Short mmCIF file of C-alpha atoms in Angstrom, two decimals:
data_model
loop_
_atom_site.label_atom_id
_atom_site.label_comp_id
_atom_site.label_asym_id
_atom_site.label_seq_id
_atom_site.Cartn_x
_atom_site.Cartn_y
_atom_site.Cartn_z
CA GLU A 1 68.68 12.29 -65.77
CA VAL A 2 64.90 12.13 -65.84
CA GLN A 3 63.45 12.83 -69.27
CA LEU A 4 59.81 12.95 -70.31
CA VAL A 5 58.95 13.50 -73.97
CA GLU A 6 55.35 13.98 -75.06
CA SER A 7 54.03 13.42 -78.57
CA GLY A 8 50.78 13.00 -80.41
CA GLY A 9 49.32 16.48 -80.21
CA GLY A 10 47.80 18.27 -83.16
CA LEU A 11 44.67 19.75 -84.68
CA VAL A 12 41.46 17.76 -84.32
CA GLN A 13 37.82 18.55 -85.01
CA PRO A 14 35.26 18.76 -82.23
CA GLY A 15 34.03 15.28 -81.41
CA GLY A 16 37.24 13.73 -82.62
CA SER A 17 39.87 11.62 -80.86
CA LEU A 18 43.57 11.84 -80.21
CA ARG A 19 46.09 9.73 -78.29
CA LEU A 20 48.99 11.37 -76.52
CA SER A 21 52.15 9.52 -75.55
CA CYS A 22 54.86 10.31 -73.03
CA ALA A 23 58.17 8.46 -73.30
CA ALA A 24 60.04 8.29 -70.00
CA SER A 25 63.69 7.62 -69.21
CA GLY A 26 66.18 8.11 -66.40
CA PHE A 27 64.15 6.48 -63.62
CA THR A 28 62.40 3.20 -62.81
CA PHE A 29 59.17 4.02 -64.64
CA GLY A 30 56.97 1.33 -63.15
CA SER A 31 57.75 2.43 -59.60
CA TYR A 32 56.06 5.81 -59.93
CA ALA A 33 52.62 7.17 -60.54
CA MET A 34 52.36 9.44 -63.54
CA THR A 35 50.03 12.29 -64.35
CA TRP A 36 48.76 14.56 -67.11
CA VAL A 37 48.33 18.29 -66.50
CA ARG A 38 47.06 20.72 -69.13
CA GLN A 39 47.29 24.44 -69.72
CA ALA A 40 44.90 26.28 -72.00
CA PRO A 41 46.47 29.14 -74.00
CA GLY A 42 47.30 32.01 -71.68
CA LYS A 43 45.73 30.26 -68.70
CA GLY A 44 46.80 28.39 -65.58
CA LEU A 45 47.48 24.74 -64.87
CA GLU A 46 44.74 22.11 -64.59
CA TRP A 47 45.25 18.57 -63.32
CA VAL A 48 43.72 16.07 -65.77
CA SER A 49 44.50 12.49 -64.73
CA THR A 50 46.80 10.26 -62.68
CA ILE A 51 47.68 6.58 -62.91
CA SER A 52 49.39 4.43 -60.30
CA GLY A 53 52.76 2.83 -60.94
CA GLY A 54 51.30 -0.56 -61.74
CA GLY A 55 48.45 0.91 -63.74
CA GLY A 56 45.72 -0.57 -61.57
CA SER A 57 44.38 2.72 -60.26
CA THR A 58 43.34 5.69 -62.35
CA TYR A 59 41.91 9.08 -61.44
CA TYR A 60 40.30 11.80 -63.55
CA ALA A 61 39.20 15.39 -63.29
CA ASP A 62 35.43 15.77 -63.59
CA SER A 63 35.96 17.82 -66.76
CA VAL A 64 37.36 14.80 -68.64
CA LYS A 65 35.79 11.83 -66.86
CA GLY A 66 34.15 9.44 -69.30
CA ARG A 67 35.94 10.99 -72.29
CA PHE A 68 39.64 10.53 -71.51
CA ALA A 69 41.49 7.35 -70.54
CA ILE A 70 44.96 7.22 -69.01
CA SER A 71 47.09 4.10 -69.38
CA ARG A 72 50.69 3.00 -69.32
CA ASP A 73 52.97 0.33 -70.74
CA ASN A 74 55.73 -0.27 -68.21
CA SER A 75 57.59 -2.56 -70.62
CA LYS A 76 57.92 0.42 -72.98
CA ASN A 77 58.33 3.13 -70.30
CA THR A 78 55.46 4.98 -71.91
CA LEU A 79 52.41 6.82 -70.59
CA TYR A 80 49.31 7.44 -72.71
CA LEU A 81 46.24 9.63 -72.72
CA GLN A 82 43.40 8.59 -75.01
CA MET A 83 41.16 11.59 -75.60
CA ASN A 84 37.72 11.05 -77.11
CA SER A 85 34.74 13.35 -77.77
CA LEU A 86 37.06 16.32 -77.81
CA ARG A 87 35.66 19.79 -77.23
CA ALA A 88 36.98 23.26 -77.94
CA GLU A 89 37.63 23.72 -74.23
CA ASP A 90 40.10 20.80 -74.32
CA THR A 91 42.46 22.96 -76.37
CA ALA A 92 45.65 23.18 -74.33
CA VAL A 93 49.26 22.18 -73.95
CA TYR A 94 49.26 18.77 -72.30
CA TYR A 95 52.16 17.96 -69.99
CA CYS A 96 53.05 14.59 -68.56
CA ALA A 97 54.73 14.61 -65.18
CA LYS A 98 56.26 12.12 -62.80
CA VAL A 99 54.58 11.91 -59.40
CA GLN A 100 56.76 12.09 -56.29
CA GLY A 101 55.25 10.63 -53.15
CA ALA A 102 51.61 11.58 -53.27
CA THR A 103 50.55 14.06 -55.93
CA VAL A 104 53.65 16.23 -56.13
CA PHE A 105 54.80 16.62 -59.72
CA ASP A 106 58.59 16.61 -59.64
CA TYR A 107 59.56 16.26 -63.30
CA TRP A 108 57.66 17.52 -66.34
CA GLY A 109 57.87 17.00 -70.07
CA GLN A 110 57.99 19.90 -72.53
CA GLY A 111 54.33 19.51 -73.44
CA THR A 112 52.35 18.81 -76.59
CA LEU A 113 49.72 21.14 -78.01
CA VAL A 114 46.23 19.87 -78.70
CA THR A 115 43.95 22.18 -80.68
CA VAL A 116 40.28 21.30 -81.04
CA SER A 117 38.74 23.36 -83.82
CA SER A 118 36.71 22.99 -86.97
CA GLU B 1 37.02 20.80 -53.96
CA ILE B 2 39.69 23.06 -52.53
CA VAL B 3 40.19 26.44 -54.19
CA LEU B 4 43.58 28.12 -54.02
CA THR B 5 43.84 31.89 -54.24
CA GLN B 6 47.01 33.74 -55.24
CA SER B 7 46.96 37.48 -55.03
CA PRO B 8 47.88 39.79 -56.47
CA ALA B 9 48.06 38.42 -59.99
CA THR B 10 51.24 40.40 -60.70
CA LEU B 11 54.07 41.64 -58.51
CA SER B 12 56.86 43.93 -59.69
CA PHE B 13 60.36 43.92 -58.23
CA SER B 14 63.87 44.99 -59.06
CA PRO B 15 66.69 42.41 -59.21
CA GLY B 16 68.16 41.87 -55.76
CA GLU B 17 64.91 42.61 -53.94
CA ARG B 18 63.12 40.18 -51.66
CA ALA B 19 59.87 38.77 -53.05
CA THR B 20 57.07 37.31 -50.96
CA LEU B 21 54.24 35.47 -52.73
CA SER B 22 51.01 34.36 -51.09
CA CYS B 23 48.75 31.34 -51.55
CA ARG B 24 45.55 30.81 -49.58
CA ALA B 25 43.48 27.61 -49.48
CA SER B 26 39.69 27.56 -49.08
CA GLN B 27 40.06 25.01 -46.28
CA SER B 28 42.90 23.49 -44.31
CA ILE B 29 45.37 21.38 -46.28
CA SER B 30 47.86 20.83 -43.47
CA SER B 31 51.29 21.29 -45.09
CA PHE B 32 50.39 19.66 -48.39
CA LEU B 33 51.30 22.55 -50.65
CA ALA B 34 53.80 22.79 -53.48
CA TRP B 35 55.16 25.71 -55.49
CA TYR B 36 56.12 25.65 -59.18
CA GLN B 37 57.90 28.14 -61.39
CA GLN B 38 57.01 28.54 -65.07
CA LYS B 39 58.86 30.65 -67.61
CA PRO B 40 57.35 31.55 -71.01
CA GLY B 41 57.32 28.59 -73.38
CA GLN B 42 58.62 26.21 -70.74
CA ALA B 43 57.16 23.49 -68.56
CA PRO B 44 56.58 24.16 -64.88
CA ARG B 45 59.41 23.32 -62.49
CA LEU B 46 58.89 22.07 -58.96
CA LEU B 47 60.44 24.43 -56.40
CA ILE B 48 58.97 23.55 -53.01
CA TYR B 49 56.88 20.62 -51.77
CA ASP B 50 55.05 20.01 -48.51
CA ALA B 51 55.16 23.74 -47.81
CA SER B 52 58.84 24.10 -46.95
CA ASN B 53 60.96 21.41 -48.62
CA ARG B 54 63.11 22.52 -51.51
CA ALA B 55 63.10 20.22 -54.51
CA THR B 56 66.30 18.76 -55.93
CA GLY B 57 68.60 21.40 -57.37
CA ILE B 58 66.57 24.41 -56.22
CA PRO B 59 68.71 27.31 -54.96
CA ALA B 60 68.59 28.21 -51.29
CA ARG B 61 67.19 31.68 -52.08
CA PHE B 62 63.81 29.97 -52.53
CA SER B 63 61.99 29.09 -49.32
CA GLY B 64 58.45 28.18 -48.39
CA SER B 65 56.43 28.42 -45.21
CA GLY B 66 52.94 28.07 -43.87
CA SER B 67 50.38 25.48 -42.87
CA GLY B 68 46.62 25.14 -42.72
CA THR B 69 45.27 27.70 -45.16
CA ASP B 70 48.00 30.34 -45.55
CA PHE B 71 51.27 29.77 -47.34
CA THR B 72 54.18 31.89 -48.52
CA LEU B 73 56.94 31.51 -51.09
CA THR B 74 59.92 33.77 -50.47
CA ILE B 75 62.71 34.56 -52.88
CA SER B 76 65.37 36.19 -50.74
CA SER B 77 67.16 38.10 -53.51
CA LEU B 78 65.71 38.07 -57.01
CA GLU B 79 68.01 36.96 -59.80
CA PRO B 80 67.22 37.86 -63.44
CA GLU B 81 66.17 34.26 -64.12
CA ASP B 82 63.57 34.34 -61.32
CA PHE B 83 61.15 36.59 -63.21
CA ALA B 84 58.42 34.11 -64.09
CA VAL B 85 54.96 32.90 -63.09
CA TYR B 86 54.62 31.00 -59.82
CA TYR B 87 51.84 28.52 -59.12
CA CYS B 88 50.87 26.88 -55.85
CA GLN B 89 49.30 23.39 -55.85
CA GLN B 90 47.57 21.50 -53.08
CA ARG B 91 47.47 17.76 -52.43
CA GLY B 92 45.68 17.91 -49.11
CA SER B 93 42.35 16.98 -50.61
CA TRP B 94 41.30 15.16 -53.77
CA PRO B 95 41.38 16.29 -56.55
CA PRO B 96 44.72 18.08 -56.61
CA SER B 97 44.36 21.69 -57.69
CA PHE B 98 46.47 24.66 -58.68
CA GLY B 99 46.23 28.33 -57.87
CA PRO B 100 45.79 30.86 -60.71
CA GLY B 101 49.42 31.96 -60.50
CA THR B 102 51.35 35.10 -59.61
CA LYS B 103 53.52 36.72 -62.24
CA VAL B 104 56.74 38.23 -60.91
CA ASP B 105 57.96 40.84 -63.34
CA ILE B 106 60.69 43.41 -63.47
CA LYS B 107 59.96 46.84 -62.09
#
Protein backbone atom coordinates (compact mmCIF):
# COMPACT_ATOMS: atom_id res chain seq x y z
CA GLU A 1 0.00 0.00 0.00
CA VAL A 2 1.36 3.38 -0.99
CA GLN A 3 1.76 5.74 1.96
CA LEU A 4 3.00 9.32 1.96
CA VAL A 5 3.39 11.13 5.27
CA GLU A 6 4.28 14.81 5.36
CA SER A 7 5.83 16.62 8.31
CA GLY A 8 7.58 19.85 9.14
CA GLY A 9 4.76 22.35 8.84
CA GLY A 10 4.09 25.04 11.40
CA LEU A 11 3.97 28.75 12.13
CA VAL A 12 6.79 30.88 10.73
CA GLN A 13 7.32 34.62 10.45
CA PRO A 14 7.45 36.37 7.10
CA GLY A 15 10.95 36.08 5.68
CA GLY A 16 11.58 32.89 7.59
CA SER A 17 12.40 29.36 6.45
CA LEU A 18 10.91 25.94 6.87
CA ARG A 19 11.74 22.47 5.55
CA LEU A 20 8.98 20.00 4.78
CA SER A 21 9.54 16.26 4.57
CA CYS A 22 7.50 13.51 2.98
CA ALA A 23 8.22 9.90 3.98
CA ALA A 24 7.21 7.39 1.33
CA SER A 25 6.54 3.67 1.52
CA GLY A 26 4.79 0.94 -0.45
CA PHE A 27 6.48 1.57 -3.80
CA THR A 28 9.95 1.81 -5.34
CA PHE A 29 10.53 5.45 -4.41
CA GLY A 30 13.48 6.16 -6.67
CA SER A 31 11.59 5.02 -9.76
CA TYR A 32 9.03 7.82 -9.62
CA ALA A 33 8.96 11.56 -9.87
CA MET A 34 7.45 13.29 -6.87
CA THR A 35 5.68 16.59 -6.50
CA TRP A 36 4.44 19.17 -4.02
CA VAL A 37 1.00 20.74 -4.40
CA ARG A 38 -0.41 23.35 -2.03
CA GLN A 39 -3.84 24.59 -1.08
CA ALA A 40 -4.40 27.93 0.60
CA PRO A 41 -7.21 27.97 3.20
CA GLY A 42 -10.56 27.70 1.44
CA LYS A 43 -8.95 27.82 -1.99
CA GLY A 44 -8.09 25.47 -4.84
CA LEU A 45 -5.02 23.41 -5.64
CA GLU A 46 -1.75 24.90 -6.89
CA TRP A 47 1.17 22.90 -8.27
CA VAL A 48 4.41 23.97 -6.56
CA SER A 49 7.32 21.77 -7.64
CA THR A 50 8.31 18.42 -9.16
CA ILE A 51 11.50 16.38 -9.01
CA SER A 52 12.50 13.47 -11.22
CA GLY A 53 13.03 9.99 -9.82
CA GLY A 54 16.80 10.31 -9.74
CA GLY A 55 16.67 13.87 -8.49
CA GLY A 56 18.55 15.33 -11.44
CA SER A 57 15.67 17.40 -12.79
CA THR A 58 13.61 19.88 -10.82
CA TYR A 59 10.74 22.16 -11.80
CA TYR A 60 9.08 25.06 -9.99
CA ALA A 61 6.05 27.27 -10.23
CA ASP A 62 6.94 30.88 -10.96
CA SER A 63 5.42 31.86 -7.60
CA VAL A 64 8.11 29.95 -5.67
CA LYS A 65 11.07 29.92 -8.06
CA GLY A 66 14.24 31.13 -6.38
CA ARG A 67 12.75 30.74 -2.88
CA PHE A 68 11.86 27.04 -2.66
CA ALA A 69 14.07 24.02 -3.35
CA ILE A 70 12.83 20.47 -3.86
CA SER A 71 15.12 17.52 -3.19
CA ARG A 72 14.99 13.86 -2.35
CA ASP A 73 17.00 11.17 -0.59
CA ASN A 74 16.24 7.88 -2.30
CA SER A 75 18.21 5.94 0.32
CA LYS A 76 15.74 7.23 2.93
CA ASN A 77 12.62 7.20 0.70
CA THR A 78 12.08 10.83 1.61
CA LEU A 79 11.11 13.94 -0.34
CA TYR A 80 11.88 17.46 0.89
CA LEU A 81 10.82 21.02 0.24
CA GLN A 82 13.09 23.75 1.57
CA MET A 83 11.11 26.97 1.77
CA ASN A 84 12.97 30.26 2.22
CA SER A 85 11.89 33.92 2.23
CA LEU A 86 8.39 32.87 3.15
CA ARG A 87 5.50 35.22 2.51
CA ALA A 88 1.97 35.42 3.85
CA GLU A 89 0.69 34.14 0.51
CA ASP A 90 2.64 30.89 1.04
CA THR A 91 0.23 29.98 3.83
CA ALA A 92 -1.34 26.69 2.77
CA VAL A 93 -1.62 22.98 3.32
CA TYR A 94 1.27 21.40 1.45
CA TYR A 95 0.70 17.95 -0.03
CA CYS A 96 3.30 15.62 -1.44
CA ALA A 97 2.17 13.33 -4.22
CA LYS A 98 3.59 10.52 -6.29
CA VAL A 99 3.72 11.19 -10.02
CA GLN A 100 2.32 8.56 -12.38
CA GLY A 101 3.62 8.69 -15.93
CA ALA A 102 3.90 12.37 -16.74
CA THR A 103 2.39 14.81 -14.27
CA VAL A 104 -0.57 12.80 -13.04
CA PHE A 105 -0.68 12.72 -9.25
CA ASP A 106 -1.89 9.27 -8.29
CA TYR A 107 -1.23 9.10 -4.54
CA TRP A 108 -1.28 11.96 -2.05
CA GLY A 109 -0.21 12.45 1.54
CA GLN A 110 -2.52 13.92 4.17
CA GLY A 111 -0.84 17.32 4.00
CA THR A 112 1.00 19.59 6.42
CA LEU A 113 -0.09 23.13 7.24
CA VAL A 114 2.32 26.01 6.83
CA THR A 115 1.24 29.35 8.30
CA VAL A 116 3.28 32.45 7.56
CA SER A 117 2.34 35.21 9.97
CA SER A 118 3.88 37.64 12.40
CA GLU B 1 0.07 29.00 -19.31
CA ILE B 2 -3.14 27.06 -19.75
CA VAL B 3 -6.15 28.17 -17.73
CA LEU B 4 -8.82 25.65 -16.82
CA THR B 5 -12.38 26.79 -16.22
CA GLN B 6 -14.94 24.79 -14.23
CA SER B 7 -18.45 26.11 -14.13
CA PRO B 8 -20.65 26.42 -12.30
CA ALA B 9 -18.81 26.58 -9.00
CA THR B 10 -21.54 24.55 -7.27
CA LEU B 11 -23.97 21.92 -8.49
CA SER B 12 -26.79 20.47 -6.39
CA PHE B 13 -28.15 16.96 -6.82
CA SER B 14 -30.12 14.34 -4.98
CA PRO B 15 -28.58 10.91 -4.27
CA GLY B 16 -29.15 8.59 -7.22
CA GLU B 17 -29.13 11.38 -9.79
CA ARG B 18 -26.69 11.62 -12.67
CA ALA B 19 -24.10 14.39 -12.36
CA THR B 20 -22.21 15.94 -15.26
CA LEU B 21 -19.29 18.27 -14.49
CA SER B 22 -17.51 20.43 -17.05
CA CYS B 23 -13.90 21.53 -17.49
CA ARG B 24 -12.73 23.78 -20.31
CA ALA B 25 -9.11 24.52 -21.24
CA SER B 26 -7.93 27.85 -22.67
CA GLN B 27 -6.16 25.97 -25.47
CA SER B 28 -5.98 22.40 -26.70
CA ILE B 29 -4.46 19.87 -24.31
CA SER B 30 -5.23 16.77 -26.37
CA SER B 31 -6.47 14.19 -23.83
CA PHE B 32 -4.08 15.19 -21.06
CA LEU B 33 -6.67 15.91 -18.40
CA ALA B 34 -7.21 14.37 -14.98
CA TRP B 35 -10.00 14.63 -12.43
CA TYR B 36 -9.61 14.58 -8.64
CA GLN B 37 -12.11 14.36 -5.81
CA GLN B 38 -11.56 16.15 -2.51
CA LYS B 39 -13.67 15.79 0.61
CA PRO B 40 -13.44 18.26 3.54
CA GLY B 41 -10.26 17.79 5.54
CA GLN B 42 -8.91 15.17 3.17
CA ALA B 43 -6.30 15.03 0.45
CA PRO B 44 -7.38 14.95 -3.18
CA ARG B 45 -7.91 11.54 -4.76
CA LEU B 46 -7.19 10.76 -8.39
CA LEU B 47 -10.34 9.59 -10.21
CA ILE B 48 -9.63 9.84 -13.94
CA TYR B 49 -6.45 10.42 -15.95
CA ASP B 50 -5.87 11.12 -19.63
CA ALA B 51 -9.51 12.17 -19.96
CA SER B 52 -11.16 8.76 -19.73
CA ASN B 53 -9.03 6.28 -17.78
CA ARG B 54 -10.25 5.38 -14.32
CA ALA B 55 -7.58 5.26 -11.64
CA THR B 56 -6.99 2.17 -9.53
CA GLY B 57 -9.93 1.34 -7.29
CA ILE B 58 -12.29 3.99 -8.69
CA PRO B 59 -15.89 2.78 -9.07
CA ALA B 60 -17.34 2.36 -12.54
CA ARG B 61 -19.98 5.04 -11.87
CA PHE B 62 -17.24 7.60 -12.52
CA SER B 63 -16.40 8.21 -16.17
CA GLY B 64 -14.59 10.88 -18.11
CA SER B 65 -14.72 12.07 -21.69
CA GLY B 66 -13.52 14.80 -23.97
CA SER B 67 -10.47 15.99 -25.85
CA GLY B 68 -8.99 19.24 -27.06
CA THR B 69 -10.52 21.93 -24.88
CA ASP B 70 -13.77 20.48 -23.53
CA PHE B 71 -13.97 17.72 -20.96
CA THR B 72 -16.67 16.09 -18.85
CA LEU B 73 -16.74 14.05 -15.66
CA THR B 74 -19.91 12.00 -15.25
CA ILE B 75 -21.11 10.30 -12.10
CA SER B 76 -23.85 7.96 -13.27
CA SER B 77 -25.72 7.65 -9.97
CA LEU B 78 -24.61 9.76 -7.02
CA GLU B 79 -23.82 7.92 -3.81
CA PRO B 80 -23.77 9.79 -0.47
CA GLU B 81 -19.97 9.64 -0.40
CA ASP B 82 -19.71 11.37 -3.79
CA PHE B 83 -20.70 14.80 -2.47
CA ALA B 84 -17.37 16.61 -2.58
CA VAL B 85 -15.31 19.09 -4.60
CA TYR B 86 -14.01 17.97 -7.99
CA TYR B 87 -10.93 19.47 -9.63
CA CYS B 88 -9.67 19.02 -13.16
CA GLN B 89 -5.92 19.21 -13.90
CA GLN B 90 -4.09 19.47 -17.19
CA ARG B 91 -0.68 18.10 -18.15
CA GLY B 92 -0.83 19.01 -21.81
CA SER B 93 1.36 22.05 -21.38
CA TRP B 94 3.93 23.09 -18.79
CA PRO B 95 3.34 24.05 -16.01
CA PRO B 96 0.62 21.67 -14.88
CA SER B 97 -2.44 23.52 -13.64
CA PHE B 98 -5.71 22.87 -11.86
CA GLY B 99 -9.20 24.20 -12.39
CA PRO B 100 -10.91 26.14 -9.58
CA GLY B 101 -13.13 23.19 -8.68
CA THR B 102 -16.82 22.34 -8.73
CA LYS B 103 -18.57 21.54 -5.48
CA VAL B 104 -21.23 18.85 -5.74
CA ASP B 105 -23.62 19.22 -2.85
CA ILE B 106 -26.86 17.68 -1.76
CA LYS B 107 -30.07 19.24 -2.99
